[in-house]
Amino acid sequence: MASSSFFPVLAAFLALVSWQAIASDPSPLQDFCVVDKNPPVLVNGFACKNPMDVNADDFFKAANLDKPRVTNKVGSNVTLINVMQIGGLNTLGISLARIDYAPLGQNPPHTHPRATEILTVLEGTLYVGFVTSNPENKFLSKMLNKGDVFVFPVGLIHFQFNPNPHKPAVAIAALSSQNPGAITIANAVFGSKPPISDDVLAKAFQVEKNTIDWLQAQFWENNHY
């Protein structure tokens, strides 16, 4: 009797373990898997090119990350180096971003659906924070100075803001996915194409429909380049 009840428990355990194993970027099964930009089949992610055709340039990009970037109207510029820029990152589960902040600029509330982020301040000061999931929605925030490091857990809404009205700020972020994705909350909600019904959003935000219409009429600029 005990042995017969053991197998359903074992099956449930193995299912849980296997789910955890596929809940993040796939681990490499060889030294590298450089992106094949013209694969014969479609896969979840990117197929590998022939290893015999791989060279050092597949792992390189002259990104000029030491140079300052022009910021947009929200006062930031995110220069992302992911698998789309360096094919050799495929299956390696990591990417990088330089983030420039104008005085009083911000990287507005957003989320990375596939990555945890660790951010280091290179220049200036940043006020950063993230919000935990429902139902607590706890807000955790910190003022960071040059050399400080902060972690944003995977999938949680977070932001960075430069509180200095006179000086810019710069940060470097590492992300735990070769293709972390980014969903800027305001852009997604008010700048979707086609737009979400103003009836839906008015009810959700408990405001008048003309407020939603005004927000949807704004130009929601992307700051990821």
Short mmCIF file of C-alpha atoms in Angstrom, two decimals, residues 32-108:
data_model
loop_
_atom_site.label_atom_id
_atom_site.label_comp_id
_atom_site.label_asym_id
_atom_site.label_seq_id
_atom_site.Cartn_x
_atom_site.Cartn_y
_atom_site.Cartn_z
CA PHE A 32 28.06 28.08 -27.13
CA CYS A 33 25.04 28.39 -29.41
CA VAL A 34 25.56 31.45 -31.60
CA VAL A 35 22.33 32.70 -33.17
CA ASP A 36 21.51 31.42 -36.63
CA LYS A 37 19.70 34.37 -38.20
CA ASN A 38 18.24 32.22 -41.00
CA PRO A 39 17.23 28.95 -39.33
CA PRO A 40 15.29 26.29 -41.27
CA VAL A 41 12.93 25.81 -38.30
CA LEU A 42 11.30 28.06 -35.69
CA VAL A 43 12.19 27.42 -32.05
CA ASN A 44 11.52 29.03 -28.68
CA GLY A 45 14.43 31.44 -28.74
CA PHE A 46 17.06 31.11 -31.42
CA ALA A 47 18.56 28.17 -33.28
CA CYS A 48 22.33 27.62 -33.31
CA LYS A 49 24.52 28.30 -36.29
CA ASN A 50 27.08 25.71 -37.36
CA PRO A 51 29.98 25.86 -34.85
CA MET A 52 32.41 25.66 -37.76
CA ASP A 53 31.07 29.01 -38.99
CA VAL A 54 31.51 30.78 -35.62
CA ASN A 55 34.21 33.42 -35.20
CA ALA A 56 35.25 36.02 -32.60
CA ASP A 57 32.91 38.66 -34.04
CA ASP A 58 29.94 36.55 -32.93
CA PHE A 59 30.93 37.43 -29.34
CA PHE A 60 31.81 41.10 -29.93
CA LYS A 61 30.16 44.48 -30.42
CA ALA A 62 31.82 47.90 -30.63
CA ALA A 63 29.07 49.34 -28.44
CA ASN A 64 30.85 52.54 -27.28
CA LEU A 65 29.31 52.12 -23.82
CA ASP A 66 31.87 54.61 -22.50
CA LYS A 67 30.13 57.40 -24.44
CA PRO A 68 27.16 59.39 -23.05
CA ARG A 69 23.79 59.00 -24.77
CA VAL A 70 21.13 61.53 -25.74
CA THR A 71 18.09 61.14 -23.47
CA ASN A 72 14.43 61.33 -24.45
CA LYS A 73 11.55 63.39 -23.02
CA VAL A 74 11.36 61.31 -19.81
CA GLY A 75 15.07 61.96 -19.38
CA SER A 76 16.67 58.57 -19.97
CA ASN A 77 18.28 56.35 -22.57
CA VAL A 78 18.67 52.58 -22.13
CA THR A 79 21.32 51.07 -24.41
CA LEU A 80 20.70 47.34 -24.22
CA ILE A 81 23.24 44.74 -25.29
CA ASN A 82 21.33 41.46 -25.61
CA VAL A 83 21.21 38.49 -27.94
CA MET A 84 19.90 40.70 -30.74
CA GLN A 85 23.18 42.63 -30.71
CA ILE A 86 25.61 39.81 -29.84
CA GLY A 87 24.58 36.45 -31.25
CA GLY A 88 27.02 34.64 -28.97
CA LEU A 89 24.84 35.47 -25.95
CA ASN A 90 22.29 32.90 -27.08
CA THR A 91 21.54 30.38 -24.26
CA LEU A 92 24.05 32.07 -21.93
CA GLY A 93 21.37 33.78 -19.83
CA ILE A 94 22.91 37.23 -19.48
CA SER A 95 22.70 40.70 -21.01
CA LEU A 96 23.87 44.22 -20.22
CA ALA A 97 22.56 47.76 -20.38
CA ARG A 98 24.01 51.24 -20.01
CA ILE A 99 21.41 53.69 -18.69
CA ASP A 100 21.86 57.47 -19.01
CA TYR A 101 19.73 59.84 -16.94
CA ALA A 102 19.31 63.55 -17.60
CA PRO A 103 19.01 65.88 -14.60
CA LEU A 104 15.62 64.98 -13.04
CA GLY A 105 15.36 62.20 -15.63
CA GLN A 106 13.95 58.77 -14.97
CA ASN A 107 13.76 55.26 -16.31
CA PRO A 108 9.99 55.06 -15.74
#
